[in-house]
PDB file of C-alpha atoms in Angstrom:
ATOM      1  CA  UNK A   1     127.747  59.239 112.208  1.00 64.00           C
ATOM      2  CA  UNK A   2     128.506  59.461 116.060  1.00 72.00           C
ATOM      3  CA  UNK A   3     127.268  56.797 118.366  1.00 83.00           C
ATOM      4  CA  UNK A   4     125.368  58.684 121.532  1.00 85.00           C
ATOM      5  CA  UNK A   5     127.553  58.502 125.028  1.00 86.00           C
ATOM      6  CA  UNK A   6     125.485  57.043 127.145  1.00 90.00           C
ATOM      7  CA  UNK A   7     124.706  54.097 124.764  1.00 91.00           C
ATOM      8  CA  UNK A   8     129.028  53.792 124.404  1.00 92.00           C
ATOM      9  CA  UNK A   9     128.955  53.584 127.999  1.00 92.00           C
ATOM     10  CA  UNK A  10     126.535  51.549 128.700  1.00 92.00           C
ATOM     11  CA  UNK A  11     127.956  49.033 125.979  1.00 93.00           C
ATOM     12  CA  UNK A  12     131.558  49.096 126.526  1.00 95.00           C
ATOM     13  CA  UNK A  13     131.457  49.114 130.297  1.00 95.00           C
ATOM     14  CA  UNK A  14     134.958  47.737 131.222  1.00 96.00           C
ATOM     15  CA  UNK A  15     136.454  51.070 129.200  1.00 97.00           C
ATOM     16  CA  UNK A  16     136.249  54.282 130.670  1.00 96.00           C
ATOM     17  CA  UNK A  17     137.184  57.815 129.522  1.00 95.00           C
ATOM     18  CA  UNK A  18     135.778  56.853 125.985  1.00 94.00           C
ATOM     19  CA  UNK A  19     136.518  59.573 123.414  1.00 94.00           C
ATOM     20  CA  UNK A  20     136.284  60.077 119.759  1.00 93.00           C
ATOM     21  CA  UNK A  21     139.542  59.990 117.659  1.00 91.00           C
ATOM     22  CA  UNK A  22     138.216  59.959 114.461  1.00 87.00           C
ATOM     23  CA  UNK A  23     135.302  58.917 111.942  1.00 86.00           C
ATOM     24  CA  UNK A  24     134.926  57.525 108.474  1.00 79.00           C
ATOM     25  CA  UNK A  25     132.320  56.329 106.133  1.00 75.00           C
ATOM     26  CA  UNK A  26     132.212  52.870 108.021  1.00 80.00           C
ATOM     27  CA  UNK A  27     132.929  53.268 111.327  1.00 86.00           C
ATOM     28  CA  UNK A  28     134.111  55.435 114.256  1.00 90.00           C
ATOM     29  CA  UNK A  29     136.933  55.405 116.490  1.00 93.00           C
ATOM     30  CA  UNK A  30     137.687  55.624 119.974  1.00 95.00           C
ATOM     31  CA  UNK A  31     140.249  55.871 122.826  1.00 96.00           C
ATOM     32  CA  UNK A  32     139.592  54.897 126.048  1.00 97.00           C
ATOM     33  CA  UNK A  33     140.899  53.103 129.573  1.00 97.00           C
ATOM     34  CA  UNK A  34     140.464  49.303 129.185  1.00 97.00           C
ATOM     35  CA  UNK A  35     140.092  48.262 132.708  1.00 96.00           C
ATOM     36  CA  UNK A  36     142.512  45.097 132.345  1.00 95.00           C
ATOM     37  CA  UNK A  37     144.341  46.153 129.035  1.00 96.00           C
ATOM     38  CA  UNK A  38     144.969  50.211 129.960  1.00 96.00           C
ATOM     39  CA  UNK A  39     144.850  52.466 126.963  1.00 96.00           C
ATOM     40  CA  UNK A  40     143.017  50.423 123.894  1.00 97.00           C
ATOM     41  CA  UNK A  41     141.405  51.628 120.048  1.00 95.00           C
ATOM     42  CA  UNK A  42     137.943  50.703 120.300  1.00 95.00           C
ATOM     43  CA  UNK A  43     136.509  50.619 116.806  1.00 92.00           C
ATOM     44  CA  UNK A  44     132.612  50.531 116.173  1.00 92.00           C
ATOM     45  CA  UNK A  45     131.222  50.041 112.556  1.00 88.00           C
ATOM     46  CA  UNK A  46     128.097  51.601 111.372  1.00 86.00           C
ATOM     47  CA  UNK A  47     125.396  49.291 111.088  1.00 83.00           C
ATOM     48  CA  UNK A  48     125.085  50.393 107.994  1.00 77.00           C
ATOM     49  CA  UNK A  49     128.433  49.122 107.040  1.00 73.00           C
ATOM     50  CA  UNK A  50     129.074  46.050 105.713  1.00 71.00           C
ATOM     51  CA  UNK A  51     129.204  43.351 108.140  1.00 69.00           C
ATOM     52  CA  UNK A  52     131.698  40.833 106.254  1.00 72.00           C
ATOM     53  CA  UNK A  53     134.044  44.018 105.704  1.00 69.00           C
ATOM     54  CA  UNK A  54     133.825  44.902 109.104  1.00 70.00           C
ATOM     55  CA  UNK A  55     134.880  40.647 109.941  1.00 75.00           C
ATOM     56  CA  UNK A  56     137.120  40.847 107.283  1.00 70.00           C
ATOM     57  CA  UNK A  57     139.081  43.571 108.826  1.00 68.00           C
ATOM     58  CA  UNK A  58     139.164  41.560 112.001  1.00 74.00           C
ATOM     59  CA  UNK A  59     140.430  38.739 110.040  1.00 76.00           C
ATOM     60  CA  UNK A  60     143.277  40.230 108.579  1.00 75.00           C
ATOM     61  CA  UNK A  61     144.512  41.580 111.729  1.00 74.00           C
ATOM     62  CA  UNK A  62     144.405  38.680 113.316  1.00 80.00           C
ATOM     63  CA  UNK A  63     146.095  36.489 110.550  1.00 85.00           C
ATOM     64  CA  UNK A  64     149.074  38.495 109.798  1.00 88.00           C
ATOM     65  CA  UNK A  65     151.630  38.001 112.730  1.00 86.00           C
ATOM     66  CA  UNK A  66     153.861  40.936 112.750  1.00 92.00           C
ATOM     67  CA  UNK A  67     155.174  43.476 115.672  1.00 91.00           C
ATOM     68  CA  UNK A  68     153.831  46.398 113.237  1.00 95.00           C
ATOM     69  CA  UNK A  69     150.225  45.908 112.930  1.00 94.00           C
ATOM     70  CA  UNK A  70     148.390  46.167 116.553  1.00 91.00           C
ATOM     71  CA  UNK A  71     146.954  42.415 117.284  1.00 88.00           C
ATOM     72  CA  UNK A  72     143.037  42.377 117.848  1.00 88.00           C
ATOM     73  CA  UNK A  73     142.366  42.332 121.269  1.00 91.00           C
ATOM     74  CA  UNK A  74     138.495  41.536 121.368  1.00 89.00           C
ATOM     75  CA  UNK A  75     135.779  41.193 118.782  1.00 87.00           C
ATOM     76  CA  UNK A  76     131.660  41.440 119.336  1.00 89.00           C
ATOM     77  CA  UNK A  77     128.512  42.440 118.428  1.00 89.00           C
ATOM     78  CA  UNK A  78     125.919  44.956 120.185  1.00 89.00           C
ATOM     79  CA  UNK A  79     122.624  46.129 120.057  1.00 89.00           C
ATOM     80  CA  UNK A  80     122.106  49.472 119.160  1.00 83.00           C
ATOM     81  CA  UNK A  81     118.758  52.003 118.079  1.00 78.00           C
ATOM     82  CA  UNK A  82     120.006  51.842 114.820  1.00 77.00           C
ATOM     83  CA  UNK A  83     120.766  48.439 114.406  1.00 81.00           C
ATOM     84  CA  UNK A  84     123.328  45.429 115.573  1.00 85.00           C
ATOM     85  CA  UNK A  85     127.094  46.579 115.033  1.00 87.00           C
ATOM     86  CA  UNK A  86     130.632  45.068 114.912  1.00 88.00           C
ATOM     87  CA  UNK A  87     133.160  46.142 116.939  1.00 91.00           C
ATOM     88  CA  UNK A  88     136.726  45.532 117.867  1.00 90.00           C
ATOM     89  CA  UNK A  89     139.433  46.427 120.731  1.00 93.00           C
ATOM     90  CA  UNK A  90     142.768  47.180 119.688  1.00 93.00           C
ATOM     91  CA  UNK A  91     145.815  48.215 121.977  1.00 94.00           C
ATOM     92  CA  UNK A  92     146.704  52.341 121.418  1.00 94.00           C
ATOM     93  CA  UNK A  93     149.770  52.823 120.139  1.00 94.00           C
ATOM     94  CA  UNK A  94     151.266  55.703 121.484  1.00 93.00           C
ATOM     95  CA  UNK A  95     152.036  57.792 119.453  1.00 94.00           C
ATOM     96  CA  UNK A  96     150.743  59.850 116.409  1.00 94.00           C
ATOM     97  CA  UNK A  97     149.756  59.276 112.389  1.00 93.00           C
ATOM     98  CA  UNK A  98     151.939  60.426 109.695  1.00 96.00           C
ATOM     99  CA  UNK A  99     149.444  62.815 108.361  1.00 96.00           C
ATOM    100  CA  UNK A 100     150.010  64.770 111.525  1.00 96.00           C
ATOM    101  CA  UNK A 101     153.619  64.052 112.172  1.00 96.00           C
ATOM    102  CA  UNK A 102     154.763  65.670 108.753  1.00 96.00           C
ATOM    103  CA  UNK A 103     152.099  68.793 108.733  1.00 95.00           C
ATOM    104  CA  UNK A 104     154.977  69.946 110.771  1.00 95.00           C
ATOM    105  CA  UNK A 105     157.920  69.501 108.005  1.00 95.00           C
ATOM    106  CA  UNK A 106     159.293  66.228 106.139  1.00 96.00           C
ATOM    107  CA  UNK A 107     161.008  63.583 107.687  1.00 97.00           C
ATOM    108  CA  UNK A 108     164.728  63.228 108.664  1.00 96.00           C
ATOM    109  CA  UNK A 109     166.614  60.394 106.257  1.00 97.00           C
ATOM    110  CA  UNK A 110     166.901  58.173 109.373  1.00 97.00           C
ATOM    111  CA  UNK A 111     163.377  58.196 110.391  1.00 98.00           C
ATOM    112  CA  UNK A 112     162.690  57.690 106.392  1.00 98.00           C
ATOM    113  CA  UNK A 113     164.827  54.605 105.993  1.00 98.00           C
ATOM    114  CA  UNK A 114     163.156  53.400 109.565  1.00 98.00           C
ATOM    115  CA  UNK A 115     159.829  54.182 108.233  1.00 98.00           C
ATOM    116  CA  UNK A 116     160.167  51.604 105.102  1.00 98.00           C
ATOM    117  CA  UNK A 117     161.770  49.036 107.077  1.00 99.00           C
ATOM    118  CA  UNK A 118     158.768  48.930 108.965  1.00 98.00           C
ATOM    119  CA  UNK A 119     156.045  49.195 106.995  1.00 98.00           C
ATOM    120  CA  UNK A 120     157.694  46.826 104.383  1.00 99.00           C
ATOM    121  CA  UNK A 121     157.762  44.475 107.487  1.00 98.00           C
ATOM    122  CA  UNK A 122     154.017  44.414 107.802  1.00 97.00           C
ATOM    123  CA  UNK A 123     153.434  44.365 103.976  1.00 98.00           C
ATOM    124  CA  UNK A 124     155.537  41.415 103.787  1.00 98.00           C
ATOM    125  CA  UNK A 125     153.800  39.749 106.878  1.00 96.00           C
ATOM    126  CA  UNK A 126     150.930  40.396 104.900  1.00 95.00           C
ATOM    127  CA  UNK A 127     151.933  39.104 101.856  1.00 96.00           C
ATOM    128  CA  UNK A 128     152.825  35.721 103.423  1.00 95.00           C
ATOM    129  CA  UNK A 129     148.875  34.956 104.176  1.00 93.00           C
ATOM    130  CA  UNK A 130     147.602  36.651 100.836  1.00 93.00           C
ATOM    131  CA  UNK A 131     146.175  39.580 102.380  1.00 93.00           C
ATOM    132  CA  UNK A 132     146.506  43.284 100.832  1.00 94.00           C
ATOM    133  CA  UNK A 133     146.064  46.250 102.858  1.00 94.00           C
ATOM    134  CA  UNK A 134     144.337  48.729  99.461  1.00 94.00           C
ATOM    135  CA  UNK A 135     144.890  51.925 101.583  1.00 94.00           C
ATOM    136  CA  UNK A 136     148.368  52.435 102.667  1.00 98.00           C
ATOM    137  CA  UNK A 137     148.651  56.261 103.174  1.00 98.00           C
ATOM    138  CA  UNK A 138     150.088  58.711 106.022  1.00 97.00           C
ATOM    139  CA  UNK A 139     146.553  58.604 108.069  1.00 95.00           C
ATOM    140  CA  UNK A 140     147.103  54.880 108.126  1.00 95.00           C
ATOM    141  CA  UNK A 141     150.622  54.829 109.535  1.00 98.00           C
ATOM    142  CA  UNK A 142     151.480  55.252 113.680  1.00 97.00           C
ATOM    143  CA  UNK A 143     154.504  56.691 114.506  1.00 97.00           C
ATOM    144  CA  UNK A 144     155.360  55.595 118.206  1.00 96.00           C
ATOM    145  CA  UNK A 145     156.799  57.052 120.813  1.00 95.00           C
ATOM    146  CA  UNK A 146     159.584  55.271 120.716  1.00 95.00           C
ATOM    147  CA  UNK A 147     160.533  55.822 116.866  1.00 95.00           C
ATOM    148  CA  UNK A 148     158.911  52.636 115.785  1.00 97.00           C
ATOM    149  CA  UNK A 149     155.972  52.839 113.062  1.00 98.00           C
ATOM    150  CA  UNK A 150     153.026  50.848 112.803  1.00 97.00           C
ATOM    151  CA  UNK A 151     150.549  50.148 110.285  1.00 97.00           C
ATOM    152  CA  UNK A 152     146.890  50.255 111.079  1.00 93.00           C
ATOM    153  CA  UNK A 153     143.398  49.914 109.806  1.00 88.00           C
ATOM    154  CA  UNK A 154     143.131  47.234 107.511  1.00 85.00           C
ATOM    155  CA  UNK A 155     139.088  48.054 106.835  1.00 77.00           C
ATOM    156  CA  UNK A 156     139.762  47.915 102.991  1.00 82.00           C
ATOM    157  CA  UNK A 157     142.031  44.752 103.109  1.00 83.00           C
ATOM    158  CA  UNK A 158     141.301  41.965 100.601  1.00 85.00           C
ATOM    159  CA  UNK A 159     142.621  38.190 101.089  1.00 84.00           C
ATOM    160  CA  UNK A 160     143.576  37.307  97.796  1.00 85.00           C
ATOM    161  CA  UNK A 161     141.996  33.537  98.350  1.00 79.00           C
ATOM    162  CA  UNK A 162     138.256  34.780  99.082  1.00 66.00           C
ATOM    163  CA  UNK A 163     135.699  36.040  96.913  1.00 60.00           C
ATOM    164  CA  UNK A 164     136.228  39.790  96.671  1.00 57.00           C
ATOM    165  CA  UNK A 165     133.558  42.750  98.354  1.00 53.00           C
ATOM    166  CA  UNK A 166     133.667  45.134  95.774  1.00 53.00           C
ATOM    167  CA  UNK A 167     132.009  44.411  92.565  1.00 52.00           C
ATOM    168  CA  UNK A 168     133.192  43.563  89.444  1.00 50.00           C
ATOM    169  CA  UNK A 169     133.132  46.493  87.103  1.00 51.00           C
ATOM    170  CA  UNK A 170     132.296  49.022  90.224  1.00 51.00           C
ATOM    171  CA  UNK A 171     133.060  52.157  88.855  1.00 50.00           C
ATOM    172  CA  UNK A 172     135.224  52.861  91.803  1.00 51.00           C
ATOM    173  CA  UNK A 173     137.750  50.761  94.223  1.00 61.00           C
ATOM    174  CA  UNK A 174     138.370  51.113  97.237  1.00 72.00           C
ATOM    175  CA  UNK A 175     141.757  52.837  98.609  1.00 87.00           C
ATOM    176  CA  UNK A 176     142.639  56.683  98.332  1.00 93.00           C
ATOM    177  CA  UNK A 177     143.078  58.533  95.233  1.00 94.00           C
ATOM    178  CA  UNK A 178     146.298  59.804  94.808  1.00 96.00           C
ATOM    179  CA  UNK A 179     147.845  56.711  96.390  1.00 97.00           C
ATOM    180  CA  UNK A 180     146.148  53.957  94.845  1.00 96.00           C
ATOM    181  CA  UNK A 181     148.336  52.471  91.865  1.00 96.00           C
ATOM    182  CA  UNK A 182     146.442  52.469  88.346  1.00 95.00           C
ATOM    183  CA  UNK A 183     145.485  48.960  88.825  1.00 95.00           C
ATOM    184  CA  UNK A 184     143.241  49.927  91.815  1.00 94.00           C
ATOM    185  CA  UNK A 185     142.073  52.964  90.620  1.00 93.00           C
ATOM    186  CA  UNK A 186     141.173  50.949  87.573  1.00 92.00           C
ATOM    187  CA  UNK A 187     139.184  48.196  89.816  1.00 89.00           C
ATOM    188  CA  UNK A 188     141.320  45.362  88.155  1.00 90.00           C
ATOM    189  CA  UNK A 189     140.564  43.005  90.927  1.00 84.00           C
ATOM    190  CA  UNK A 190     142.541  40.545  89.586  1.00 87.00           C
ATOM    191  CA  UNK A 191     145.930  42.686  89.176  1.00 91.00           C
ATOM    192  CA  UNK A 192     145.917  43.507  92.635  1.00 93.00           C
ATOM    193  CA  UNK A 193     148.510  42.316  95.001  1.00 95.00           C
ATOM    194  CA  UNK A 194     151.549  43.290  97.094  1.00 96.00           C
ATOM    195  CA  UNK A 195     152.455  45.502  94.568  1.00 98.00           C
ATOM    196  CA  UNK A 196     149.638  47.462  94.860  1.00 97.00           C
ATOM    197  CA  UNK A 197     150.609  48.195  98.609  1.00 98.00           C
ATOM    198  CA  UNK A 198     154.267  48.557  97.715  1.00 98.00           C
ATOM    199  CA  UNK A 199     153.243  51.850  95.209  1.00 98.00           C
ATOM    200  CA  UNK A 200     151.115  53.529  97.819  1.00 98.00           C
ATOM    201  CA  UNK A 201     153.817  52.803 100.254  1.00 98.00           C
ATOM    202  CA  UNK A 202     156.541  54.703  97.963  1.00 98.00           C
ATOM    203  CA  UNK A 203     154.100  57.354  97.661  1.00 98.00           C
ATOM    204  CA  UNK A 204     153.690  57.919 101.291  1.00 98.00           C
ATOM    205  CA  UNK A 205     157.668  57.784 101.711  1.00 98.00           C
ATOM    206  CA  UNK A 206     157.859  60.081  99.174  1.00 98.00           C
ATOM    207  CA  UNK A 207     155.081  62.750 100.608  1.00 98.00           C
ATOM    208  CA  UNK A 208     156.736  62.119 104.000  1.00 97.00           C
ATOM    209  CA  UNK A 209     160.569  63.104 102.422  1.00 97.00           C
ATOM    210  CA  UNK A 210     159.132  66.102 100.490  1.00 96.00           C
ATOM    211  CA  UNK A 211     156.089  67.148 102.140  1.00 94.00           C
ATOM    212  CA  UNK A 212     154.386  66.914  99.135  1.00 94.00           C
ATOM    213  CA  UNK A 213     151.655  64.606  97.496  1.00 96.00           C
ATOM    214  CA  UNK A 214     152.501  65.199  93.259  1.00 94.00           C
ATOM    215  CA  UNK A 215     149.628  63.189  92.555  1.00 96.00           C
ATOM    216  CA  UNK A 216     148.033  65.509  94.628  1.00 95.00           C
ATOM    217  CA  UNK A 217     149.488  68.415  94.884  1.00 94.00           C
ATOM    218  CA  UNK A 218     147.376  71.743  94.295  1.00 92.00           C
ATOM    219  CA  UNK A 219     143.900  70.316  94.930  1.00 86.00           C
ATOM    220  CA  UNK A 220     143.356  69.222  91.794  1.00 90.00           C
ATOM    221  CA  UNK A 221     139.588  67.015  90.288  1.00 94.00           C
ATOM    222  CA  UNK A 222     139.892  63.351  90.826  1.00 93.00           C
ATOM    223  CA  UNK A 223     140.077  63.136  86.695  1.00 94.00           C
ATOM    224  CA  UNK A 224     143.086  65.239  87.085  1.00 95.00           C
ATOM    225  CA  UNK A 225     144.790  62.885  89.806  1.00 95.00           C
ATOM    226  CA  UNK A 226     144.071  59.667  87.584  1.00 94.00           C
ATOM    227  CA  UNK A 227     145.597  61.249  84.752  1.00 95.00           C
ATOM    228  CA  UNK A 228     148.623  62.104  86.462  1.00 96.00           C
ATOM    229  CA  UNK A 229     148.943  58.505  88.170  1.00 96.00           C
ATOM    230  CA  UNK A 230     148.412  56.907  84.611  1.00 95.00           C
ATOM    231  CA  UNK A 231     150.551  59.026  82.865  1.00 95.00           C
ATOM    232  CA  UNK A 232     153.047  60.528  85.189  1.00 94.00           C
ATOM    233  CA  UNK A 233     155.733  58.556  86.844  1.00 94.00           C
ATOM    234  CA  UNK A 234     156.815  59.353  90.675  1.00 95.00           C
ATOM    235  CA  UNK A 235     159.308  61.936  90.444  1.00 93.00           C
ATOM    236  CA  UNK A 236     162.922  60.503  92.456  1.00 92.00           C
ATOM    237  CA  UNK A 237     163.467  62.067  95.654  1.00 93.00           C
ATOM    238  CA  UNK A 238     165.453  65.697  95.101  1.00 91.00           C
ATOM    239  CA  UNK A 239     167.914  64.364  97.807  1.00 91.00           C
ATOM    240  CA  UNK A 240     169.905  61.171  98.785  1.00 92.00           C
ATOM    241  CA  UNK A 241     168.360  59.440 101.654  1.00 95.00           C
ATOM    242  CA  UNK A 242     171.534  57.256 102.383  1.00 94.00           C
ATOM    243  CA  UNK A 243     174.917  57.355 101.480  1.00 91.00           C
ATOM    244  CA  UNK A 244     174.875  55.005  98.398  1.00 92.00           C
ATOM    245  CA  UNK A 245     171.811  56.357  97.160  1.00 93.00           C
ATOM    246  CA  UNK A 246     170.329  52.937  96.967  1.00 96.00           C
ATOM    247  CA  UNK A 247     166.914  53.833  98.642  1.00 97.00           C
ATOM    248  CA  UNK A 248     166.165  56.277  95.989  1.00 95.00           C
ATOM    249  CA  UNK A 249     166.627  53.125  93.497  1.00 96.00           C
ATOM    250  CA  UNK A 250     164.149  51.319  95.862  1.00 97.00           C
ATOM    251  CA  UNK A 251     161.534  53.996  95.961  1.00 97.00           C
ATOM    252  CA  UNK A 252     161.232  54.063  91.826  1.00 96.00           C
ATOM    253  CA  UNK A 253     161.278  50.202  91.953  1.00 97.00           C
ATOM    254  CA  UNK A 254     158.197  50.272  94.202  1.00 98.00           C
ATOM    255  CA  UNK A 255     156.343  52.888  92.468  1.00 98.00           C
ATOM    256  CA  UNK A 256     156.689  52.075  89.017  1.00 97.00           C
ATOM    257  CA  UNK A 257     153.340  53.028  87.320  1.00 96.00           C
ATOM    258  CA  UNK A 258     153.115  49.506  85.136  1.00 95.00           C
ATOM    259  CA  UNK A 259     152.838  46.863  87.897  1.00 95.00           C
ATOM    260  CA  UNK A 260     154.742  44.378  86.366  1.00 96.00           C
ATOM    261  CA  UNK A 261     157.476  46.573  85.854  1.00 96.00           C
ATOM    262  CA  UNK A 262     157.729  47.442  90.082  1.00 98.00           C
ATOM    263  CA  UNK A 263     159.746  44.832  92.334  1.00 98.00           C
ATOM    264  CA  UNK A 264     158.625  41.800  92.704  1.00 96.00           C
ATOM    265  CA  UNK A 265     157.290  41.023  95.924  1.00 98.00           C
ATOM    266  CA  UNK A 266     157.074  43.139  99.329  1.00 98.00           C
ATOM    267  CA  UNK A 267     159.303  40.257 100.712  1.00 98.00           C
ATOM    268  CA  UNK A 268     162.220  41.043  97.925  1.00 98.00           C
ATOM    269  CA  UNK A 269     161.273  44.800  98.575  1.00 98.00           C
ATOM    270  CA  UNK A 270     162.385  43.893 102.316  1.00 98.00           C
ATOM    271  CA  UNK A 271     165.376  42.453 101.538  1.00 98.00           C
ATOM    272  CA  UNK A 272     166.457  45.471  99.544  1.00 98.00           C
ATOM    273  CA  UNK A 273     165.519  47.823 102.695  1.00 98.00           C
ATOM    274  CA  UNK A 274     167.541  45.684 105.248  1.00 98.00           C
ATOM    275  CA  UNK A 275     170.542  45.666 103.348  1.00 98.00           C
ATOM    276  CA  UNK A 276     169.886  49.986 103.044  1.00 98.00           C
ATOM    277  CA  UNK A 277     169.024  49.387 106.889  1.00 98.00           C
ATOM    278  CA  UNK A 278     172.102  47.370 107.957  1.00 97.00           C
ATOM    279  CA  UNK A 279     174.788  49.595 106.285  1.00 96.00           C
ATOM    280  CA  UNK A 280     173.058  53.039 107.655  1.00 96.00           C
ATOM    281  CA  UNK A 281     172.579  51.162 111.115  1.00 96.00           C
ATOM    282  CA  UNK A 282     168.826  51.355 111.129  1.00 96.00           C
ATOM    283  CA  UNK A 283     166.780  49.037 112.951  1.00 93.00           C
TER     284      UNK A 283
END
């Protein structure tokens, strides 16, 4: 759905030039002209969303302290036709998402290896309060202007201390198909963890290095992409990334379809990537 002008206006009156960036099942998203914070993410949930989701996402945001996830800016509530609904006020990023960045061609091995330093930064962040992003995917990464990368939306995150959303035995989890590890796919609430992140994060790297999605590639049925995440590994990247060939090692550590056979931790998956990062001079 698309919330009507005049009642965006009228609600968010401090933000001017409000326009649509993009919508999704639970809420829509907007840019616009803060008048004390300049260019800010303005994101409205439908009311028929759920509410807790919609705090939850706040939540997350706020708890995980890290220069790669955008820090909540403002939270409320307002009255609409349609009902009350949530909303929140991010700073914009300049910048654009992956999904955009590599419909043009695959990334360059520096901008790879700068990539996974990043985002491994914010999953580790993350994995220091408990909290796991479920949907770590090109659409959900920023590249700045500056070279830096940011990861955004955390609408699906779970904090591994409360009581889940999603239902036990729900025939499907949340996340995106063809990046979601088995685990998820599989709802197994209580396998999920850093892990989880870490293989949808080596299959964006992966997409990003090769322009291409295996788990995805050709179109295929959703049956077809489970099988192929349950029964066939992530292929290792055609080319070296750096000049030990270490971050290839990385990448099949992180995506290992069995979780307890992937690296440990996002933290130890960090450590792995700054020592990659430190001898290519990456920062």
């Amino acid at each position: 759905m698309s919330f009507d002008p005049a009642w965006m206006a009228s609600s968010f009156p401090d933000i001017v030039g409000i326009t649509e960036i993009k919508r999704g099942g639970q809420k829509s998203v907007y840019g616009g002209t803060h008048s004390s914070d300049g260019q800010v993410v303005l994101k409205v949930f439908h009311p028929s969303a759920n509410p807790d989701r919609a705090v939850r996402e706040v939540e997350a945001a706020r708890t995980i302290l890290c220069p790669r996830i955008p820090r909540v800016l403002e939270l409320g509530r307002a009255p609409s036709n349609l009902g009350e609904v949530v909303w929140l006020r991010e700073p914009r990023i300049p910048g654009q998402d992956l999904r955009i960045v590599i419909g043009t061609g695959p990334l360059p091995p520096a901008d790879l290896m700068r990539l996974t330093l990043h985002a491994l930064e914010a999953l580790a962040a993350a994995e220091q309060v408990r909290i796991v992003h479920r949907d770590v995917k090109p659409d959900n990464v920023i590249r700045g202007a500056d070279g830096s990368f940011w990861l955004i939306d955390f609408g699906f995150a779970r904090h591994l201390d409360l009581e889940s959303l999603t239902a036990s035995g729900a025939e499907h989890a949340f996340g995106t198909l063809g990046y979601s590890p088995l685990e998820q796919c599989q709802n197994r609430k209580d396998d999920i963890d850093a892990r989880t992140d870490l293989f949808s994060l080596g299959v964006t790297i992966h997409e990003c290095a090769t322009g291409v999605n295996p788990y995805r590639a050709g179109s295929p049925q959703p049956a077809e992409v489970f099988r192929r995440v349950e029964q066939e590994p992530l292929p290792p990247l055609p080319n070296p990334v750096d000049a030990d060939d270490c971050f290839r090692d990385l990448l099949l550590a992180m995506t290992r379809t069995r979780r307890e056979q992937r690296i440990d931790s996002a933290a130890e998956a960090l450590k792995w990537m700054r020592e990659i990062a430190a001898h290519e001079n990456i920062n």
